[in-house]
PDB file of C-alpha atoms in Angstrom:
ATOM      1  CA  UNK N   1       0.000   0.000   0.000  1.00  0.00           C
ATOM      2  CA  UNK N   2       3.043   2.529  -0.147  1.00  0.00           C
ATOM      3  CA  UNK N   3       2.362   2.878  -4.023  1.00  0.00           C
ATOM      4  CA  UNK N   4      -1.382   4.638  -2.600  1.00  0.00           C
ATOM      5  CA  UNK N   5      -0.214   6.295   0.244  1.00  0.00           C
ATOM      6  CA  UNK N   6       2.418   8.352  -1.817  1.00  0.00           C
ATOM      7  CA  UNK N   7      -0.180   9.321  -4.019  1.00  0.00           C
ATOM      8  CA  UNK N   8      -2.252  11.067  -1.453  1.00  0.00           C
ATOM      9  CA  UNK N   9       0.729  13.451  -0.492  1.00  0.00           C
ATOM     10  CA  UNK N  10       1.719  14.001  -4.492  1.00  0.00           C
ATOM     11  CA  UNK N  11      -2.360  14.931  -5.532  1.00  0.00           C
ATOM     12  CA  UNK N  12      -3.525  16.569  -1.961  1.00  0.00           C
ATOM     13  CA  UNK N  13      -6.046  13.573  -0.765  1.00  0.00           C
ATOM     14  CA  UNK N  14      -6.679  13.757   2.453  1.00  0.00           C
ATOM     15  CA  UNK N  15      -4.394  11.733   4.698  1.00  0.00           C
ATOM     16  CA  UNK N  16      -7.681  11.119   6.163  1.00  0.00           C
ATOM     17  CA  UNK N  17      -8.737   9.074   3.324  1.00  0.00           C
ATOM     18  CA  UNK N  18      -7.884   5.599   4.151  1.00  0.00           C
ATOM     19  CA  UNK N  19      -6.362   3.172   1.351  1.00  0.00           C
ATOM     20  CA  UNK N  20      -9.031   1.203   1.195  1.00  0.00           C
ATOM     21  CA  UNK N  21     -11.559   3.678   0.092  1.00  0.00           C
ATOM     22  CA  UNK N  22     -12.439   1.394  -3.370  1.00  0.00           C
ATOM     23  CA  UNK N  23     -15.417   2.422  -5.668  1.00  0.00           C
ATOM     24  CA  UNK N  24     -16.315   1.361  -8.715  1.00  0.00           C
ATOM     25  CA  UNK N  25     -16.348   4.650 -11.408  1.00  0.00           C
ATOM     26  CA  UNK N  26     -17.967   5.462 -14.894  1.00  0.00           C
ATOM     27  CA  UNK N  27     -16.202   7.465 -17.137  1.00  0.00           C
ATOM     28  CA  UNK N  28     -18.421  10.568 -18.588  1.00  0.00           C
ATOM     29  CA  UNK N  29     -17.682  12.384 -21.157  1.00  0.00           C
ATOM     30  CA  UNK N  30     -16.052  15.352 -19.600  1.00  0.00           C
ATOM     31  CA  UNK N  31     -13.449  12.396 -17.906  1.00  0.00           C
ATOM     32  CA  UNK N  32     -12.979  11.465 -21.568  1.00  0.00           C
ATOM     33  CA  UNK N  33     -12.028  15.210 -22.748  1.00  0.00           C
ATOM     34  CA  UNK N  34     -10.110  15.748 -19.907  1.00  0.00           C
ATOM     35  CA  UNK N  35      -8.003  12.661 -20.550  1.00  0.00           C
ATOM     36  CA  UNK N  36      -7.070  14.167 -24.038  1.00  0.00           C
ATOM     37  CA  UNK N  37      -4.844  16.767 -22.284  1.00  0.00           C
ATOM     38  CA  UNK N  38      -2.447  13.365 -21.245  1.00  0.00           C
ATOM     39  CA  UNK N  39      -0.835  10.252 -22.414  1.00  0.00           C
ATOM     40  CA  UNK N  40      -3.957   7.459 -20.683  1.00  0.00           C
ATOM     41  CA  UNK N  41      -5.122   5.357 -23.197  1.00  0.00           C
ATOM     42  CA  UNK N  42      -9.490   5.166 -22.267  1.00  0.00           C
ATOM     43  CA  UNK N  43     -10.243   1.348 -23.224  1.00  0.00           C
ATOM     44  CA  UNK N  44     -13.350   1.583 -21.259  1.00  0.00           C
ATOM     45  CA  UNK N  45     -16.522   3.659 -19.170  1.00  0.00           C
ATOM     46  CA  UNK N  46     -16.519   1.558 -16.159  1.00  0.00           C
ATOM     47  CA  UNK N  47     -13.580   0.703 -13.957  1.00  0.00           C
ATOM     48  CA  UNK N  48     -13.999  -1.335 -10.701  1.00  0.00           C
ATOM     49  CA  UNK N  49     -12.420  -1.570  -7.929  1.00  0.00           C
ATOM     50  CA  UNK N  50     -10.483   1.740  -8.321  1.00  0.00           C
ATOM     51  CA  UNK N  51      -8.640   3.635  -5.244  1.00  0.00           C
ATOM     52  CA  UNK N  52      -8.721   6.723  -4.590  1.00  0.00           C
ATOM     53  CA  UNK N  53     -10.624   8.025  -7.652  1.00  0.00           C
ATOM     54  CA  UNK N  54      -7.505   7.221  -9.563  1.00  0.00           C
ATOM     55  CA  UNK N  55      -7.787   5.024 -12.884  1.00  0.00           C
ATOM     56  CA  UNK N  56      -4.607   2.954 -14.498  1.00  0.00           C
ATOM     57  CA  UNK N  57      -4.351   1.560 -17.892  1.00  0.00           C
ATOM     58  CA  UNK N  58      -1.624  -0.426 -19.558  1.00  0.00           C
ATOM     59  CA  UNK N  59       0.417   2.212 -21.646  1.00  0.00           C
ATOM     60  CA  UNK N  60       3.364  -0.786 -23.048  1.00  0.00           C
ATOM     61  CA  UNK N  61       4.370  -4.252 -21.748  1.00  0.00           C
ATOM     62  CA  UNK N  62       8.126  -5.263 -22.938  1.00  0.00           C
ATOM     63  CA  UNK N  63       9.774  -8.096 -23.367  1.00  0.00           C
ATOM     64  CA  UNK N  64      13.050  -7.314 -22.514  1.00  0.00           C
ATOM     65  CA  UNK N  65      14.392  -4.762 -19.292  1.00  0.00           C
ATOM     66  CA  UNK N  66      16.393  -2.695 -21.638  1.00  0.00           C
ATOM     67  CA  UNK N  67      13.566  -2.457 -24.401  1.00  0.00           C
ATOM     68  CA  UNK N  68      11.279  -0.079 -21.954  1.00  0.00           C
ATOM     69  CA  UNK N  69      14.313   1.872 -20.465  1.00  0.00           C
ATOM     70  CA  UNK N  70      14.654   2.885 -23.919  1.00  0.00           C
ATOM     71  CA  UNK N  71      11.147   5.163 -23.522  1.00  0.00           C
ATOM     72  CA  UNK N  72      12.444   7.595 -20.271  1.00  0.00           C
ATOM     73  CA  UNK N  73      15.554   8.494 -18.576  1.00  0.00           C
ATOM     74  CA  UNK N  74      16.241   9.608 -15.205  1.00  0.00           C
ATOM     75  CA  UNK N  75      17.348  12.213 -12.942  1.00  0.00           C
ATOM     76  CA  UNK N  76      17.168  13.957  -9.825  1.00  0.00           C
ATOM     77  CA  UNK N  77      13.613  15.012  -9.831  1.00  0.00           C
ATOM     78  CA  UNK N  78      11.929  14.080 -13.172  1.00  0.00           C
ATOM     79  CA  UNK N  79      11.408  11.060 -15.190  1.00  0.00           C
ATOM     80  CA  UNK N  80      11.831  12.200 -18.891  1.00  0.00           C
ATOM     81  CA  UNK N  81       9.817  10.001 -20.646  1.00  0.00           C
ATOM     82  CA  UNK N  82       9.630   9.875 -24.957  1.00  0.00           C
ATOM     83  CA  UNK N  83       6.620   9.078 -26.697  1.00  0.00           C
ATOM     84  CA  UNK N  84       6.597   8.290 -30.261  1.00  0.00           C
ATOM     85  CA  UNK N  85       4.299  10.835 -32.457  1.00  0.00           C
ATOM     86  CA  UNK N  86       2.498   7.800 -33.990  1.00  0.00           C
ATOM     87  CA  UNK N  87       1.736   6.369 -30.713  1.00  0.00           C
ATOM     88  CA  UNK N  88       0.523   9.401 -29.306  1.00  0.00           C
ATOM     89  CA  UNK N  89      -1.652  10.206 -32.773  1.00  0.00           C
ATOM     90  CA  UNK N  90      -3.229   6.469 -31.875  1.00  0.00           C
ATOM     91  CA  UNK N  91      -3.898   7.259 -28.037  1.00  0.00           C
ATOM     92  CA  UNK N  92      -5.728  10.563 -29.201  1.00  0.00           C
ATOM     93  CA  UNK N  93      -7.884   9.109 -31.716  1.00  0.00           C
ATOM     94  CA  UNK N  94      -8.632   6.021 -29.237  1.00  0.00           C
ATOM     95  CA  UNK N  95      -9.976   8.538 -26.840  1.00  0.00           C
ATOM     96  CA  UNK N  96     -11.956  10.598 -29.305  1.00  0.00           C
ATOM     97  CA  UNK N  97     -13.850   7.361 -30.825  1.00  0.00           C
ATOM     98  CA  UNK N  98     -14.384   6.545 -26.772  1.00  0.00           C
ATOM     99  CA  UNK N  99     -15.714   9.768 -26.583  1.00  0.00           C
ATOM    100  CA  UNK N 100     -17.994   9.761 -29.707  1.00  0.00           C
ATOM    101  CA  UNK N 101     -18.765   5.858 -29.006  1.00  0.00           C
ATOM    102  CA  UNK N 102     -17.753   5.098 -32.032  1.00  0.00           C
ATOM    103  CA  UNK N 103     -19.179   1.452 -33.502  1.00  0.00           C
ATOM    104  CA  UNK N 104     -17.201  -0.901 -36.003  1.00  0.00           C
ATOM    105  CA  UNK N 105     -13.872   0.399 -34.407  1.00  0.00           C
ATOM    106  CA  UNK N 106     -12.176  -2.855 -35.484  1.00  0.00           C
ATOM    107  CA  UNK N 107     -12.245  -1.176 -38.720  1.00  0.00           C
ATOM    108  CA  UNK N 108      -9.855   1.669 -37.418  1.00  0.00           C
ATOM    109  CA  UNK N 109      -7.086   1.306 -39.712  1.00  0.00           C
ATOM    110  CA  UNK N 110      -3.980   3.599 -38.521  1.00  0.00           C
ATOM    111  CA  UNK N 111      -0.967   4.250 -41.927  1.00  0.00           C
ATOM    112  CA  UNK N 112       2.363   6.409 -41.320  1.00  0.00           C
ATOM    113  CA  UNK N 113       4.459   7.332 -44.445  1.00  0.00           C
ATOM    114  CA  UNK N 114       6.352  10.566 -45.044  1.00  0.00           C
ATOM    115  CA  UNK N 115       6.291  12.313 -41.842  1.00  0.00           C
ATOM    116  CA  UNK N 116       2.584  11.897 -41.965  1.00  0.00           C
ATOM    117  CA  UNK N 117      -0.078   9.828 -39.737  1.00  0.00           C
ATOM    118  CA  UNK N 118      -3.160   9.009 -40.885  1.00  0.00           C
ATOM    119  CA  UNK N 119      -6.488   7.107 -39.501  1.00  0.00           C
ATOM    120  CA  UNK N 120      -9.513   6.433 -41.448  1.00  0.00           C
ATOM    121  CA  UNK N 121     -11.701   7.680 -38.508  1.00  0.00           C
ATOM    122  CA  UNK N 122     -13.999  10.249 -41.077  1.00  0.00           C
ATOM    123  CA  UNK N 123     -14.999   6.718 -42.802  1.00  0.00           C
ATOM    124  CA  UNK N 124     -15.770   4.825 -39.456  1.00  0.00           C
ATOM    125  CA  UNK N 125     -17.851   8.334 -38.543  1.00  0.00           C
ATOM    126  CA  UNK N 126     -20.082   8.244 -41.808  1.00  0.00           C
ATOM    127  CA  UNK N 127     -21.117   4.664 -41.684  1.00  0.00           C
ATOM    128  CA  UNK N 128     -22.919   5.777 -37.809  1.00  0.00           C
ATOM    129  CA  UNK N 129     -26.408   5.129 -37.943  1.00  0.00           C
ATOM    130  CA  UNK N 130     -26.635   7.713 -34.570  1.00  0.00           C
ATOM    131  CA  UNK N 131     -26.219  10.936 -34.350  1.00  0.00           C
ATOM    132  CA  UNK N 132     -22.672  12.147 -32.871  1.00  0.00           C
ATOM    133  CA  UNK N 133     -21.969  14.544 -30.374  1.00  0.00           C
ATOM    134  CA  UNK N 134     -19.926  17.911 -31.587  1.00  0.00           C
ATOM    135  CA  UNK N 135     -16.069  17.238 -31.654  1.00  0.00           C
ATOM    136  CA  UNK N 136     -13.973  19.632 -34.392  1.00  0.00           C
ATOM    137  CA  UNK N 137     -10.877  16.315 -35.363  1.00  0.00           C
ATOM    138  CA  UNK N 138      -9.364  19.073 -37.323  1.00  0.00           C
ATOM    139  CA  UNK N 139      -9.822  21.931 -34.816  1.00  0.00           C
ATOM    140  CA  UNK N 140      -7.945  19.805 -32.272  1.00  0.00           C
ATOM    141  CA  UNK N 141      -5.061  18.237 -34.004  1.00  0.00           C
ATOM    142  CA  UNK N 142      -4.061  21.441 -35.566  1.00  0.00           C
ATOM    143  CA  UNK N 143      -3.421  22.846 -32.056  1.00  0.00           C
ATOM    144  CA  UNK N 144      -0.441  20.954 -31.232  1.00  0.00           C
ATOM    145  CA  UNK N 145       2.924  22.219 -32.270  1.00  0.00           C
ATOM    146  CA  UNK N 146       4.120  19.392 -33.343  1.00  0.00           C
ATOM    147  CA  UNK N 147       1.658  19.029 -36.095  1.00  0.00           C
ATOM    148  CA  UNK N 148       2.428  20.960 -39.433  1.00  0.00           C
ATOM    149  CA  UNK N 149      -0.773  20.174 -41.180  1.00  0.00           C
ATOM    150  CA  UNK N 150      -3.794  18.910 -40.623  1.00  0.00           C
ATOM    151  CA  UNK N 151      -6.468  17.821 -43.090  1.00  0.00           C
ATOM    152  CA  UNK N 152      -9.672  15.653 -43.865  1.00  0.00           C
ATOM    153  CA  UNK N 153      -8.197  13.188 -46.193  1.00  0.00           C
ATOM    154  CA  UNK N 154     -10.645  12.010 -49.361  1.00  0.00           C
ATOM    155  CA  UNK N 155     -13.561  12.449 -46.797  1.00  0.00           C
ATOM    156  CA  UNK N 156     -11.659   8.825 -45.201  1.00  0.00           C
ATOM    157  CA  UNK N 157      -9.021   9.565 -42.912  1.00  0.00           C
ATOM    158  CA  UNK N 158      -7.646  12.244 -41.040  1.00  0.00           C
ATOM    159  CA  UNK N 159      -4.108  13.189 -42.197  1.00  0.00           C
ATOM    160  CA  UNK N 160      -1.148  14.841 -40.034  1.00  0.00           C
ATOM    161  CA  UNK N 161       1.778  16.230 -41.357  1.00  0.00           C
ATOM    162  CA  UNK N 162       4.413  16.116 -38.855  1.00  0.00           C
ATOM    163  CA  UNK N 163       6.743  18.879 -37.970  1.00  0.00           C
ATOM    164  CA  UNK N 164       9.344  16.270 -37.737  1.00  0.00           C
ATOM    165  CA  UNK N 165      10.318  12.819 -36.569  1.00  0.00           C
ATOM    166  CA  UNK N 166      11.300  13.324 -32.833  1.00  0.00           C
ATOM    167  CA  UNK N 167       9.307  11.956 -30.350  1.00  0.00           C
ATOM    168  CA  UNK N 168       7.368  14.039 -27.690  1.00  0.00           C
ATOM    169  CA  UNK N 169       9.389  14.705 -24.288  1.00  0.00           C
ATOM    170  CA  UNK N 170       6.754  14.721 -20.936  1.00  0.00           C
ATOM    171  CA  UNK N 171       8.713  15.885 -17.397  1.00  0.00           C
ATOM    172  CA  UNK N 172       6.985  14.146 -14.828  1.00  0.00           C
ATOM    173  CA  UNK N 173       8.111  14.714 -11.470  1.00  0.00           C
ATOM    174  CA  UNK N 174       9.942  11.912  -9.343  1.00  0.00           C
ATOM    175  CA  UNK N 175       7.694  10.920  -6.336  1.00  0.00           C
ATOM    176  CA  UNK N 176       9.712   7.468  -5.902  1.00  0.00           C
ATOM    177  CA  UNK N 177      12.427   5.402  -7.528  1.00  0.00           C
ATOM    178  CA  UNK N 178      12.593   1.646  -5.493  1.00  0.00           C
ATOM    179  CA  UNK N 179      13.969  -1.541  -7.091  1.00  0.00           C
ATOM    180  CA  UNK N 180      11.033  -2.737  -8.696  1.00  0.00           C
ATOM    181  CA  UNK N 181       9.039   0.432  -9.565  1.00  0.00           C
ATOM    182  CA  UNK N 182      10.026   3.906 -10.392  1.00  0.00           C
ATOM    183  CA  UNK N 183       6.556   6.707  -9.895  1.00  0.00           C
ATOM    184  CA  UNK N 184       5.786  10.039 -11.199  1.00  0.00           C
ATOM    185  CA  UNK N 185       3.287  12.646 -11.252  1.00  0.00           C
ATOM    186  CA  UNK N 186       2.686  15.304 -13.921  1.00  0.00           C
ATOM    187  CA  UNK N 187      -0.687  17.161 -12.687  1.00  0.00           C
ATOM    188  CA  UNK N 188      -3.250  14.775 -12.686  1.00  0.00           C
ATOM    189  CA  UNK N 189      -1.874  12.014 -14.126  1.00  0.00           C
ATOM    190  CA  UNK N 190       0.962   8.879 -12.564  1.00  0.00           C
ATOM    191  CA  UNK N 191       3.202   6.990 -14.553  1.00  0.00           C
ATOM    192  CA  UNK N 192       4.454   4.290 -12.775  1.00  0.00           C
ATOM    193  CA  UNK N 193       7.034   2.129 -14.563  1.00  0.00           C
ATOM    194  CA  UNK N 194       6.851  -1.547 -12.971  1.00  0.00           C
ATOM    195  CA  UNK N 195      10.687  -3.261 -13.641  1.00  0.00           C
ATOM    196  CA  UNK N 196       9.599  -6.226 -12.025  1.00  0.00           C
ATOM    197  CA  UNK N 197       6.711  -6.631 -15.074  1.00  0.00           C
ATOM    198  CA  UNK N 198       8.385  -4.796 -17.146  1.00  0.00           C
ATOM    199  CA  UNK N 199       5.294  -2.651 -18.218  1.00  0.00           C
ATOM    200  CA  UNK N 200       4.313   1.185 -18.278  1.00  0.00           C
ATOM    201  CA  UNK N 201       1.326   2.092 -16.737  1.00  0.00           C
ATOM    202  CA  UNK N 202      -1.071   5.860 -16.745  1.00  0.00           C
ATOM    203  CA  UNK N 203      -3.243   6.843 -13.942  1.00  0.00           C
ATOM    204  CA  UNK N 204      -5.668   9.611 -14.084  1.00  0.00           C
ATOM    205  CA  UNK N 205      -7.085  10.959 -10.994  1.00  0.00           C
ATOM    206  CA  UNK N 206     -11.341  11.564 -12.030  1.00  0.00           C
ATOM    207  CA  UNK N 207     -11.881  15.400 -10.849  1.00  0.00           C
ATOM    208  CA  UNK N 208     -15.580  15.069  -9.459  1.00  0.00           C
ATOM    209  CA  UNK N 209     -15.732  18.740  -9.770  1.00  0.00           C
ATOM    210  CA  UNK N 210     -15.481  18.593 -13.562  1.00  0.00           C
ATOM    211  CA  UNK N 211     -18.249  15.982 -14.032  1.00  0.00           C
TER     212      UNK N 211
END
């Protein structure tokens, strides 16, 4: 239970919240927007048994040690951790169709050539027998810097062109590096990298006063 109790000091829960304060929580749709701002992957609207309003996904398993060392370095006070542009185009758009609740999503089809990353989520949309809620693709992908363009693609796919092929750099600050787990916090999101697993996980503490 030291994993939970550091997280109450690092997001200012109450150290009069016991450990064992376990609900189960559903997702809305403001969770879901919110989530866009990190690097969580949303695979689904309910998760139970979660502590301390706090929800973890799977980011990357690894097969070998040195493999997932290769994604963050070390120092002092922050783990530096790198995330590919394509990987972090694929989180987006998973969150987006979890958003719109998207059907047929194992039609998603993802292509990267030419600095450029495109899904054919504008196909998926048009085949939706329901009506959608409002969310501007374009209007969002153009506001990150490192996107250059940003287009509907033959009314199929979205299309990014990429500033460039570096991957994106995320300071999150230290909270605790032990043998078989290294924690951080950026805001309202954990990463904590398990070396015993050898997997990457994202947490996302659920603000209730944004629901």
């Amino acid at each position: 239970m030291e994993f939970f109790k550091k997280l109450k000091n690092i997001l200012n829960i109450s150290e009069k919240i016991e450990s064992k304060n376990i609900k189960t929580i559903e997702i809305t749709d403001k969770d879901i927007l919110y989530s866009l701002n990190y690097n969580i992957i949303i695979r689904k609207r309910v998760y139970p048994d979660v502590e301390n309003n706090i929800i973890f996904e799977e980011y990357k398993s690894f097969k070998y040690l040195e493999e997932m060392k290769s994604f963050y370095e070390l120092d002092e006070e922050y783990i530096i951790f790198y995330i590919d542009k394509y990987e972090k185009f694929k989180q987006l758009i998973n969150n987006i169709i979890a958003y719109l609740d998207l059907e047929n999503t194992n039609k998603l089809m993802y292509d990267y050539r030419n600095y450029s990353v495109f899904a054919n989520i504008f196909e998926i949309i048009s085949k939706e027998q329901k009506k959608l809620k409002e969310f501007d693709i374009i209007k969002f992908f153009s506001r990150f810097d490192w996107v250059r363009n940003c287009e509907n693609y033959r009314d199929v796919s979205i299309k990014l062109d990429l500033c460039d092929n570096n991957d994106i750099e995320v300071r999150y600050k230290l909270i605790k590096s032990e043998k078989n787990y290294i924690l951080g916090s950026f805001r309202d999101e954990i990463i904590k990298i398990d070396l015993l697993n050898k997997k990457i996980y994202f947490g996302l503490k659920i603000i209730e006063d944004i629901r």
